């Protein structure tokens, strides 16, 4: 059996190859040392032995069917239409976007013909698109799709699904990992919005996000208010990470010890790129010893993990954590020092430049969901954010969720009404948005970020000027 498992490794790179073509993220096996081959095999044997010793404790049912699937495979296996797209940012990073355009049981092409209102569902740090499907009942991606929305789930740069660049090799070029949250604000988010708008032909898009995904959107709306006031129908932020002054002790300890800064200094530019076997070990461990797993979660993310759907811990940790740049993790930790939401400081003596969230246009409706048991984004920091959004005039809903921790937003129990509130808010704002009806107009001269209506108006004005 160990010999069989020697040849059954399935890395994230091979998953990507099956998704978007053989050119994407194929690892150069010819450069691997003997140890690079032997160590994973030894780990496989250990895990196999661990599995058989613990087999009496395991109950492998359909609830664990999402363990080894990627986002698209998970959606399709549960009856949802799903496809994927690849886009490039203006600074050369290749991003993978998954799309669930219809409800459960609908064929893909039929769902796409119905032209539903689009919503972007964005993950946080150390997460990827898988995070929004692993809970299954309820999974927010499925809840939004069944609510009649066209669900787009992008992956930020550096994750296993978006680990490619036009000119840089993430395994060889340290420059690939030279990005913080500021680059996500400036490049990734804008490219995602442009593509979704162009593909769906809607001028406005809804946005739902967890953790850093929400913080990135709020920063972008404050920096590029003119663009996002035209193209955002609403923001539903689940535990968004902005100010982290009152985060847990572990985050403060890591920041003040400058541990990640030392890693970055010595050339460890990538963080948490774990071998698939480590995820397998974490998954089996959480299945066999859920109480120990809950203790870890209590220490890191949730004051009371009892409100999480613990039955899905093993599935979640088979997909989490995903990789990111060390610089981006440092940027997150820099938020624990001062009361505010700051841009990246590359050096100790660098000046502080804050994202002024009071500049978010009042025309962008925002719903803020905060957990009282959240140890990463504390309720005190959420009150700080609430005050900023109230000042901007953009806050429409603030919901303080009793007993919810940071992980509860991803793994709520079936009886939790959180996702219903998110869908209700999103749909209520989308009802005010009119769909663009395709017109028989030539778009040869369509400019960047220009809608069809803008094009028609511009051409008419140019024609009028010529006649004058």
Tab-separated table of C-alpha atoms in Angstrom:
chain	number	residue	atom	x	y	z
A	1	UNK	CA	0.000	0.000	0.000
A	2	UNK	CA	2.879	2.369	0.777
A	3	UNK	CA	4.372	1.561	-2.615
A	4	UNK	CA	1.013	2.361	-4.224
A	5	UNK	CA	0.848	5.726	-2.460
A	6	UNK	CA	4.340	6.619	-3.676
A	7	UNK	CA	2.802	7.263	-7.064
A	8	UNK	CA	-0.509	8.792	-6.032
A	9	UNK	CA	0.566	12.316	-5.103
A	10	UNK	CA	-1.716	14.984	-6.449
A	11	UNK	CA	-0.312	18.446	-5.964
A	12	UNK	CA	-2.051	21.773	-6.366
A	13	UNK	CA	-0.039	22.240	-9.538
A	14	UNK	CA	-1.544	19.120	-11.108
A	15	UNK	CA	-5.013	20.236	-10.057
A	16	UNK	CA	-4.442	23.504	-11.890
A	17	UNK	CA	-3.184	21.636	-14.922
A	18	UNK	CA	-6.496	19.826	-15.177
A	19	UNK	CA	-8.409	23.066	-14.763
A	20	UNK	CA	-6.846	25.493	-17.169
A	21	UNK	CA	-4.361	23.671	-19.316
A	22	UNK	CA	-1.032	21.956	-19.079
A	23	UNK	CA	0.858	25.239	-19.257
A	24	UNK	CA	-0.285	26.387	-15.800
A	25	UNK	CA	2.005	25.971	-12.823
A	26	UNK	CA	3.649	22.679	-13.723
A	27	UNK	CA	6.438	21.871	-11.328
A	28	UNK	CA	9.816	21.081	-12.849
A	29	UNK	CA	10.386	17.603	-11.422
A	30	UNK	CA	13.796	17.266	-13.057
A	31	UNK	CA	15.273	19.717	-10.516
A	32	UNK	CA	14.061	17.800	-7.464
A	33	UNK	CA	16.671	16.263	-5.185
A	34	UNK	CA	16.509	12.707	-3.829
A	35	UNK	CA	15.300	14.074	-0.473
A	36	UNK	CA	12.529	16.000	-2.254
A	37	UNK	CA	11.253	12.634	-3.457
A	38	UNK	CA	11.886	10.510	-0.372
A	39	UNK	CA	10.432	12.862	2.266
A	40	UNK	CA	6.895	13.066	0.777
A	41	UNK	CA	6.865	9.278	0.416
A	42	UNK	CA	7.907	8.755	4.032
A	43	UNK	CA	5.195	11.183	5.084
A	44	UNK	CA	2.681	9.289	2.940
A	45	UNK	CA	3.588	6.029	4.698
A	46	UNK	CA	3.292	7.657	8.102
A	47	UNK	CA	-0.107	9.089	7.238
A	48	UNK	CA	-1.239	5.755	5.857
A	49	UNK	CA	-0.193	3.990	9.049
A	50	UNK	CA	-1.856	6.728	11.100
A	51	UNK	CA	-5.024	6.259	9.086
A	52	UNK	CA	-5.184	2.495	9.629
A	53	UNK	CA	-4.420	2.747	13.345
A	54	UNK	CA	-7.262	5.246	13.652
A	55	UNK	CA	-9.645	3.547	11.229
A	56	UNK	CA	-12.065	2.540	13.973
A	57	UNK	CA	-12.571	6.226	14.761
A	58	UNK	CA	-13.182	7.318	11.183
A	59	UNK	CA	-16.577	7.517	9.571
A	60	UNK	CA	-15.953	8.418	5.933
A	61	UNK	CA	-19.313	9.467	4.569
A	62	UNK	CA	-20.605	11.820	1.899
A	63	UNK	CA	-20.017	14.674	4.369
A	64	UNK	CA	-16.278	14.267	3.667
A	65	UNK	CA	-16.696	14.000	-0.098
A	66	UNK	CA	-15.218	17.474	-0.626
A	67	UNK	CA	-11.898	16.612	0.988
A	68	UNK	CA	-9.764	16.334	-2.151
A	69	UNK	CA	-11.826	18.358	-4.628
A	70	UNK	CA	-11.044	21.782	-6.020
A	71	UNK	CA	-13.656	24.546	-6.142
A	72	UNK	CA	-15.109	23.550	-9.493
A	73	UNK	CA	-15.242	19.860	-8.616
A	74	UNK	CA	-16.994	20.590	-5.319
A	75	UNK	CA	-19.669	22.733	-6.975
A	76	UNK	CA	-20.358	20.254	-9.771
A	77	UNK	CA	-20.468	17.288	-7.364
A	78	UNK	CA	-23.268	19.037	-5.466
A	79	UNK	CA	-25.252	19.737	-8.612
A	80	UNK	CA	-24.266	23.350	-9.283
A	81	UNK	CA	-23.150	24.618	-12.701
A	82	UNK	CA	-19.571	25.865	-12.547
A	83	UNK	CA	-16.797	27.021	-14.850
A	84	UNK	CA	-13.511	28.915	-14.526
A	85	UNK	CA	-11.765	31.846	-16.190
A	86	UNK	CA	-8.222	33.176	-16.144
A	87	UNK	CA	-7.339	36.867	-16.267
A	88	UNK	CA	-4.163	38.940	-16.018
A	89	UNK	CA	-3.688	41.964	-13.818
A	90	UNK	CA	-2.020	45.054	-15.262
A	91	UNK	CA	1.203	44.120	-13.408
A	92	UNK	CA	1.295	40.628	-14.925
A	93	UNK	CA	-0.225	38.294	-12.314
A	94	UNK	CA	-2.497	35.524	-13.553
A	95	UNK	CA	-5.688	35.051	-11.516
A	96	UNK	CA	-8.166	32.199	-11.621
A	97	UNK	CA	-11.876	32.962	-11.152
A	98	UNK	CA	-14.588	30.362	-10.583
A	99	UNK	CA	-18.167	31.063	-11.574
A	100	UNK	CA	-21.422	29.464	-10.368
A	101	UNK	CA	-23.991	31.096	-12.672
A	102	UNK	CA	-27.108	29.204	-11.586
A	103	UNK	CA	-29.024	27.247	-9.006
A	104	UNK	CA	-28.581	23.636	-8.004
A	105	UNK	CA	-29.621	21.276	-10.785
A	106	UNK	CA	-29.401	23.808	-13.631
A	107	UNK	CA	-27.267	22.945	-16.675
A	108	UNK	CA	-24.365	25.346	-17.162
A	109	UNK	CA	-25.404	26.825	-20.507
A	110	UNK	CA	-29.024	27.252	-19.410
A	111	UNK	CA	-27.906	29.062	-16.261
A	112	UNK	CA	-25.663	31.438	-18.222
A	113	UNK	CA	-28.500	32.374	-20.582
A	114	UNK	CA	-30.601	33.668	-17.690
A	115	UNK	CA	-28.253	36.652	-17.144
A	116	UNK	CA	-28.552	36.865	-13.364
A	117	UNK	CA	-27.154	39.739	-11.329
A	118	UNK	CA	-23.448	39.113	-10.531
A	119	UNK	CA	-21.923	38.963	-7.064
A	120	UNK	CA	-18.206	38.681	-6.277
A	121	UNK	CA	-17.392	36.413	-3.339
A	122	UNK	CA	-13.877	37.189	-2.106
A	123	UNK	CA	-11.702	35.190	0.281
A	124	UNK	CA	-9.380	36.383	3.059
A	125	UNK	CA	-5.693	35.844	3.788
A	126	UNK	CA	-4.436	32.222	3.774
A	127	UNK	CA	-7.740	31.249	2.146
A	128	UNK	CA	-8.843	30.626	-1.419
A	129	UNK	CA	-12.116	30.050	-3.260
A	130	UNK	CA	-12.495	26.594	-1.653
A	131	UNK	CA	-13.326	28.248	1.680
A	132	UNK	CA	-16.779	29.284	0.481
A	133	UNK	CA	-17.837	25.748	-0.486
A	134	UNK	CA	-16.379	23.419	2.156
A	135	UNK	CA	-19.228	23.889	4.630
A	136	UNK	CA	-21.794	22.632	2.082
A	137	UNK	CA	-24.808	23.013	4.405
A	138	UNK	CA	-24.787	25.932	4.452
A	139	UNK	CA	-22.039	27.127	2.087
A	140	UNK	CA	-22.365	30.791	1.223
A	141	UNK	CA	-21.500	30.214	-2.448
A	142	UNK	CA	-24.465	27.831	-2.785
A	143	UNK	CA	-26.787	30.062	-0.758
A	144	UNK	CA	-26.054	33.028	-3.045
A	145	UNK	CA	-26.493	30.883	-6.165
A	146	UNK	CA	-29.812	29.456	-4.948
A	147	UNK	CA	-30.839	33.028	-4.128
A	148	UNK	CA	-30.798	33.806	-7.834
A	149	UNK	CA	-27.339	35.370	-8.202
A	150	UNK	CA	-24.465	34.797	-10.617
A	151	UNK	CA	-21.655	33.953	-8.184
A	152	UNK	CA	-18.039	34.797	-9.054
A	153	UNK	CA	-15.295	33.490	-6.723
A	154	UNK	CA	-11.875	34.933	-7.567
A	155	UNK	CA	-8.509	33.949	-6.131
A	156	UNK	CA	-5.993	36.615	-5.178
A	157	UNK	CA	-2.387	36.396	-6.370
A	158	UNK	CA	-0.152	33.927	-4.559
A	159	UNK	CA	-2.822	31.328	-3.803
A	160	UNK	CA	-2.517	27.880	-5.352
A	161	UNK	CA	-5.118	28.776	-7.997
A	162	UNK	CA	-3.424	32.075	-8.938
A	163	UNK	CA	0.220	31.123	-8.778
A	164	UNK	CA	1.506	32.343	-12.120
A	165	UNK	CA	2.885	35.465	-13.769
A	166	UNK	CA	3.648	36.604	-17.303
A	167	UNK	CA	7.392	36.805	-16.679
A	168	UNK	CA	8.099	35.699	-13.085
A	169	UNK	CA	8.380	32.161	-11.720
A	170	UNK	CA	7.027	31.949	-8.135
A	171	UNK	CA	9.457	29.112	-7.348
A	172	UNK	CA	12.542	30.923	-8.653
A	173	UNK	CA	11.923	34.679	-8.669
A	174	UNK	CA	11.611	36.402	-5.251
A	175	UNK	CA	10.140	39.414	-7.072
A	176	UNK	CA	6.940	37.435	-7.606
A	177	UNK	CA	6.240	37.572	-3.848
A	178	UNK	CA	6.947	41.270	-3.497
A	179	UNK	CA	3.340	42.279	-2.864
A	180	UNK	CA	1.227	43.388	0.069
A	181	UNK	CA	-2.465	44.174	0.435
A	182	UNK	CA	-1.817	47.459	-1.385
A	183	UNK	CA	-1.254	45.575	-4.650
A	184	UNK	CA	-4.496	43.648	-4.185
A	185	UNK	CA	-6.286	46.976	-3.741
A	186	UNK	CA	-4.663	48.578	-6.750
A	187	UNK	CA	-4.406	45.709	-9.245
A	188	UNK	CA	-6.222	42.467	-8.386
A	189	UNK	CA	-9.572	43.880	-7.358
A	190	UNK	CA	-9.767	46.291	-10.293
A	191	UNK	CA	-8.950	43.535	-12.805
A	192	UNK	CA	-11.586	41.261	-11.274
A	193	UNK	CA	-14.298	43.922	-11.437
A	194	UNK	CA	-13.413	44.891	-15.009
A	195	UNK	CA	-13.637	41.279	-16.164
A	196	UNK	CA	-16.917	40.476	-14.382
A	197	UNK	CA	-18.513	43.663	-15.732
A	198	UNK	CA	-17.295	42.972	-19.260
A	199	UNK	CA	-18.428	39.339	-19.188
A	200	UNK	CA	-21.853	39.784	-17.586
A	201	UNK	CA	-22.706	43.157	-19.207
A	202	UNK	CA	-23.905	44.563	-15.888
A	203	UNK	CA	-22.685	47.988	-14.814
A	204	UNK	CA	-22.941	47.190	-11.097
A	205	UNK	CA	-21.788	44.157	-9.143
A	206	UNK	CA	-22.509	43.059	-5.572
A	207	UNK	CA	-19.614	42.152	-3.296
A	208	UNK	CA	-19.513	39.703	-0.381
A	209	UNK	CA	-16.254	38.967	1.428
A	210	UNK	CA	-14.663	37.442	4.486
A	211	UNK	CA	-11.815	38.887	6.565
A	212	UNK	CA	-9.077	40.463	4.400
A	213	UNK	CA	-11.325	40.274	1.331
A	214	UNK	CA	-13.658	42.772	2.988
A	215	UNK	CA	-10.821	45.002	4.163
A	216	UNK	CA	-9.342	45.105	0.641
A	217	UNK	CA	-12.677	46.232	-0.813
A	218	UNK	CA	-13.142	48.972	1.772
A	219	UNK	CA	-9.621	50.252	1.094
A	220	UNK	CA	-10.251	50.224	-2.665
A	221	UNK	CA	-13.555	52.079	-2.266
A	222	UNK	CA	-11.798	54.766	-0.212
A	223	UNK	CA	-8.957	55.133	-2.738
A	224	UNK	CA	-10.911	54.814	-5.987
A	225	UNK	CA	-14.333	56.068	-4.986
A	226	UNK	CA	-15.329	57.342	-8.424
A	227	UNK	CA	-14.864	53.937	-10.044
A	228	UNK	CA	-16.477	51.804	-7.355
A	229	UNK	CA	-19.423	54.138	-6.811
A	230	UNK	CA	-20.302	53.393	-10.455
A	231	UNK	CA	-19.746	49.649	-10.290
A	232	UNK	CA	-20.625	48.513	-6.750
A	233	UNK	CA	-24.229	47.773	-5.860
A	234	UNK	CA	-23.355	46.792	-2.261
A	235	UNK	CA	-20.696	45.403	0.080
A	236	UNK	CA	-21.461	42.706	2.657
A	237	UNK	CA	-18.346	42.389	4.833
A	238	UNK	CA	-18.070	39.371	7.154
A	239	UNK	CA	-15.528	40.120	9.873
A	240	UNK	CA	-13.508	42.473	7.628
A	241	UNK	CA	-9.906	42.982	8.731
A	242	UNK	CA	-9.004	46.670	8.814
A	243	UNK	CA	-7.861	47.982	12.192
A	244	UNK	CA	-6.558	45.066	14.310
A	245	UNK	CA	-5.414	46.981	17.380
A	246	UNK	CA	-7.316	44.614	19.687
A	247	UNK	CA	-6.485	41.325	17.945
A	248	UNK	CA	-5.408	38.257	19.901
A	249	UNK	CA	-2.135	38.063	21.798
A	250	UNK	CA	-0.552	35.661	19.311
A	251	UNK	CA	-0.784	38.157	16.443
A	252	UNK	CA	0.730	40.900	18.594
A	253	UNK	CA	3.500	38.575	19.737
A	254	UNK	CA	4.424	37.577	16.176
A	255	UNK	CA	4.415	41.239	15.131
A	256	UNK	CA	6.533	42.607	17.976
A	257	UNK	CA	9.037	39.744	17.744
A	258	UNK	CA	9.470	40.633	14.038
A	259	UNK	CA	9.474	36.915	13.214
A	260	UNK	CA	8.044	37.381	9.715
A	261	UNK	CA	10.364	40.306	9.036
A	262	UNK	CA	13.313	38.014	9.761
A	263	UNK	CA	11.929	35.387	7.407
A	264	UNK	CA	11.554	38.005	4.699
A	265	UNK	CA	15.076	39.308	5.325
A	266	UNK	CA	16.579	35.836	4.893
A	267	UNK	CA	14.725	35.223	1.637
A	268	UNK	CA	11.661	33.271	2.780
A	269	UNK	CA	9.287	35.250	0.595
A	270	UNK	CA	6.429	32.724	0.511
A	271	UNK	CA	4.392	31.759	3.546
A	272	UNK	CA	2.352	28.607	4.257
A	273	UNK	CA	3.017	26.739	1.012
A	274	UNK	CA	2.248	23.413	2.656
A	275	UNK	CA	2.588	20.035	0.998
A	276	UNK	CA	-0.705	18.265	0.353
A	277	UNK	CA	0.288	15.634	2.894
A	278	UNK	CA	0.357	18.254	5.667
A	279	UNK	CA	-3.226	19.195	4.836
A	280	UNK	CA	-4.150	15.508	4.885
A	281	UNK	CA	-2.556	15.103	8.305
A	282	UNK	CA	-4.364	18.176	9.668
A	283	UNK	CA	-7.641	16.900	8.252
A	284	UNK	CA	-7.332	13.431	9.774
A	285	UNK	CA	-6.136	14.909	13.059
A	286	UNK	CA	-9.197	17.166	13.309
A	287	UNK	CA	-11.474	14.241	12.484
A	288	UNK	CA	-10.009	11.958	15.139
A	289	UNK	CA	-9.327	14.580	17.812
A	290	UNK	CA	-11.870	17.355	17.243
A	291	UNK	CA	-11.474	18.635	20.795
A	292	UNK	CA	-7.773	19.326	20.230
A	293	UNK	CA	-8.630	20.978	16.918
A	294	UNK	CA	-11.219	23.146	18.684
A	295	UNK	CA	-8.636	24.164	21.275
A	296	UNK	CA	-6.313	25.359	18.506
A	297	UNK	CA	-9.151	27.340	16.904
A	298	UNK	CA	-10.059	28.816	20.307
A	299	UNK	CA	-6.468	29.976	20.706
A	300	UNK	CA	-6.245	31.548	17.229
A	301	UNK	CA	-9.624	32.628	15.857
A	302	UNK	CA	-12.759	31.916	17.912
A	303	UNK	CA	-13.397	32.558	21.580
A	304	UNK	CA	-15.991	29.771	21.545
A	305	UNK	CA	-15.659	27.239	18.667
A	306	UNK	CA	-18.847	25.460	19.789
A	307	UNK	CA	-20.734	27.759	17.415
A	308	UNK	CA	-18.747	26.498	14.413
A	309	UNK	CA	-19.829	23.546	12.327
A	310	UNK	CA	-17.139	21.282	13.790
A	311	UNK	CA	-18.237	18.396	11.553
A	312	UNK	CA	-16.514	20.242	8.723
A	313	UNK	CA	-13.220	20.995	10.455
A	314	UNK	CA	-11.502	18.092	8.724
A	315	UNK	CA	-12.760	19.196	5.300
A	316	UNK	CA	-11.810	22.820	5.941
A	317	UNK	CA	-8.260	22.000	7.026
A	318	UNK	CA	-7.777	19.834	3.967
A	319	UNK	CA	-8.001	23.125	2.008
A	320	UNK	CA	-6.614	25.592	4.554
A	321	UNK	CA	-4.228	27.365	4.884
A	322	UNK	CA	-3.205	28.420	1.403
A	323	UNK	CA	-0.040	30.287	0.501
A	324	UNK	CA	0.549	34.023	0.521
A	325	UNK	CA	3.534	36.351	0.448
A	326	UNK	CA	5.424	36.998	3.658
A	327	UNK	CA	5.129	40.706	2.858
A	328	UNK	CA	1.353	40.484	2.812
A	329	UNK	CA	1.300	38.702	6.179
A	330	UNK	CA	3.590	41.406	7.592
A	331	UNK	CA	1.199	44.051	6.257
A	332	UNK	CA	-1.697	42.393	8.101
A	333	UNK	CA	0.324	42.276	11.334
A	334	UNK	CA	1.283	45.941	11.009
A	335	UNK	CA	-2.360	46.795	11.702
A	336	UNK	CA	-2.071	45.623	15.334
A	337	UNK	CA	0.280	48.443	16.342
A	338	UNK	CA	-1.869	51.548	15.922
A	339	UNK	CA	-5.546	52.417	15.859
A	340	UNK	CA	-6.178	52.715	12.121
A	341	UNK	CA	-5.999	50.986	8.747
A	342	UNK	CA	-2.595	51.598	7.181
A	343	UNK	CA	-0.794	50.994	3.929
A	344	UNK	CA	2.296	48.818	3.929
A	345	UNK	CA	5.435	50.173	5.646
A	346	UNK	CA	8.463	48.494	4.011
A	347	UNK	CA	10.921	49.894	6.564
A	348	UNK	CA	10.785	50.631	10.286
A	349	UNK	CA	11.337	54.341	9.664
A	350	UNK	CA	8.737	54.579	6.867
A	351	UNK	CA	5.937	57.069	7.330
A	352	UNK	CA	2.417	55.884	8.105
A	353	UNK	CA	-0.113	56.360	5.304
A	354	UNK	CA	-3.673	55.513	6.303
A	355	UNK	CA	-6.593	54.305	4.219
A	356	UNK	CA	-9.162	56.992	5.005
A	357	UNK	CA	-12.370	54.961	5.169
A	358	UNK	CA	-14.431	58.092	5.759
A	359	UNK	CA	-13.859	58.852	2.060
A	360	UNK	CA	-15.893	55.833	0.924
A	361	UNK	CA	-18.745	57.282	-1.180
A	362	UNK	CA	-22.069	57.357	0.663
A	363	UNK	CA	-23.679	55.914	-2.484
A	364	UNK	CA	-22.061	52.515	-1.795
A	365	UNK	CA	-24.328	50.578	0.610
A	366	UNK	CA	-22.328	48.586	3.164
A	367	UNK	CA	-23.444	45.880	5.594
A	368	UNK	CA	-20.990	45.051	8.367
A	369	UNK	CA	-21.257	41.717	10.185
A	370	UNK	CA	-19.168	41.475	13.372
A	371	UNK	CA	-18.703	38.526	15.729
A	372	UNK	CA	-18.531	39.037	19.490
A	373	UNK	CA	-16.207	36.014	19.818
A	374	UNK	CA	-13.881	36.981	16.965
A	375	UNK	CA	-10.274	36.899	18.228
A	376	UNK	CA	-8.729	38.177	14.990
A	377	UNK	CA	-11.097	41.051	14.214
A	378	UNK	CA	-12.313	41.901	17.695
A	379	UNK	CA	-15.693	43.464	18.327
A	380	UNK	CA	-13.888	46.606	19.572
A	381	UNK	CA	-12.102	46.970	16.222
A	382	UNK	CA	-15.427	46.361	14.466
A	383	UNK	CA	-16.916	49.270	16.436
A	384	UNK	CA	-14.026	51.423	15.220
A	385	UNK	CA	-14.857	50.434	11.642
A	386	UNK	CA	-18.551	51.046	12.245
A	387	UNK	CA	-17.767	54.607	13.325
A	388	UNK	CA	-15.688	55.245	10.185
A	389	UNK	CA	-18.384	53.892	7.850
A	390	UNK	CA	-21.092	55.836	9.670
A	391	UNK	CA	-19.071	59.012	9.162
A	392	UNK	CA	-18.745	58.259	5.441
A	393	UNK	CA	-22.509	57.775	5.189
A	394	UNK	CA	-22.112	54.369	3.546
A	395	UNK	CA	-23.142	52.076	6.419
A	396	UNK	CA	-26.638	50.684	5.938
A	397	UNK	CA	-26.539	47.712	8.303
A	398	UNK	CA	-24.436	46.772	11.316
A	399	UNK	CA	-25.123	43.357	12.779
A	400	UNK	CA	-23.394	42.231	15.946
A	401	UNK	CA	-23.501	38.438	15.973
A	402	UNK	CA	-23.500	36.875	19.409
A	403	UNK	CA	-21.042	33.993	19.860
A	404	UNK	CA	-19.680	34.219	16.301
A	405	UNK	CA	-15.927	33.923	15.831
A	406	UNK	CA	-13.744	34.548	12.792
A	407	UNK	CA	-14.105	30.992	11.514
A	408	UNK	CA	-17.864	30.934	12.150
A	409	UNK	CA	-18.333	33.183	9.109
A	410	UNK	CA	-16.973	30.317	6.971
A	411	UNK	CA	-18.308	27.348	8.961
A	412	UNK	CA	-21.661	28.328	10.482
A	413	UNK	CA	-24.024	25.650	11.710
A	414	UNK	CA	-27.051	24.731	9.545
A	415	UNK	CA	-29.467	26.606	11.820
A	416	UNK	CA	-27.440	29.840	11.625
A	417	UNK	CA	-29.292	32.692	9.854
A	418	UNK	CA	-26.126	34.644	8.943
A	419	UNK	CA	-26.154	33.794	5.232
A	420	UNK	CA	-29.861	34.545	4.915
A	421	UNK	CA	-29.171	38.048	6.207
A	422	UNK	CA	-26.312	38.454	3.718
A	423	UNK	CA	-28.455	37.345	0.773
A	424	UNK	CA	-31.412	39.498	1.853
A	425	UNK	CA	-29.215	42.603	2.078
A	426	UNK	CA	-27.500	41.900	-1.251
A	427	UNK	CA	-30.766	41.287	-3.107
A	428	UNK	CA	-32.434	44.345	-1.579
A	429	UNK	CA	-29.655	46.540	-2.978
A	430	UNK	CA	-29.564	44.802	-6.349
A	431	UNK	CA	-33.260	45.476	-6.891
A	432	UNK	CA	-32.315	49.108	-7.365
A	433	UNK	CA	-29.900	48.286	-10.173
A	434	UNK	CA	-31.079	48.046	-13.764
A	435	UNK	CA	-29.601	45.402	-16.015
A	436	UNK	CA	-27.824	46.520	-19.171
A	437	UNK	CA	-29.698	45.268	-22.214
A	438	UNK	CA	-27.326	44.389	-25.079
A	439	UNK	CA	-27.621	46.844	-27.957
A	440	UNK	CA	-26.599	46.329	-31.626
A	441	UNK	CA	-23.718	48.827	-31.413
A	442	UNK	CA	-20.152	48.463	-32.659
A	443	UNK	CA	-17.719	48.418	-29.731
A	444	UNK	CA	-14.533	48.756	-31.733
A	445	UNK	CA	-13.675	52.026	-30.001
A	446	UNK	CA	-14.795	50.987	-26.522
A	447	UNK	CA	-12.398	52.469	-23.992
A	448	UNK	CA	-11.181	50.861	-20.769
A	449	UNK	CA	-13.875	50.777	-18.046
A	450	UNK	CA	-16.392	52.351	-20.484
A	451	UNK	CA	-19.909	50.909	-20.521
A	452	UNK	CA	-22.040	50.587	-23.632
A	453	UNK	CA	-24.197	53.534	-22.612
A	454	UNK	CA	-21.068	55.645	-22.030
A	455	UNK	CA	-19.825	54.715	-25.490
A	456	UNK	CA	-23.087	55.684	-27.195
A	457	UNK	CA	-23.201	59.028	-25.356
A	458	UNK	CA	-19.579	59.777	-26.182
A	459	UNK	CA	-20.003	58.986	-29.877
A	460	UNK	CA	-23.109	61.189	-30.074
A	461	UNK	CA	-21.286	64.074	-28.378
A	462	UNK	CA	-18.314	63.700	-30.707
A	463	UNK	CA	-20.633	63.702	-33.708
A	464	UNK	CA	-22.382	66.821	-32.404
A	465	UNK	CA	-19.062	68.629	-31.949
A	466	UNK	CA	-18.049	67.805	-35.515
A	467	UNK	CA	-21.291	69.253	-36.922
A	468	UNK	CA	-20.742	72.461	-34.923
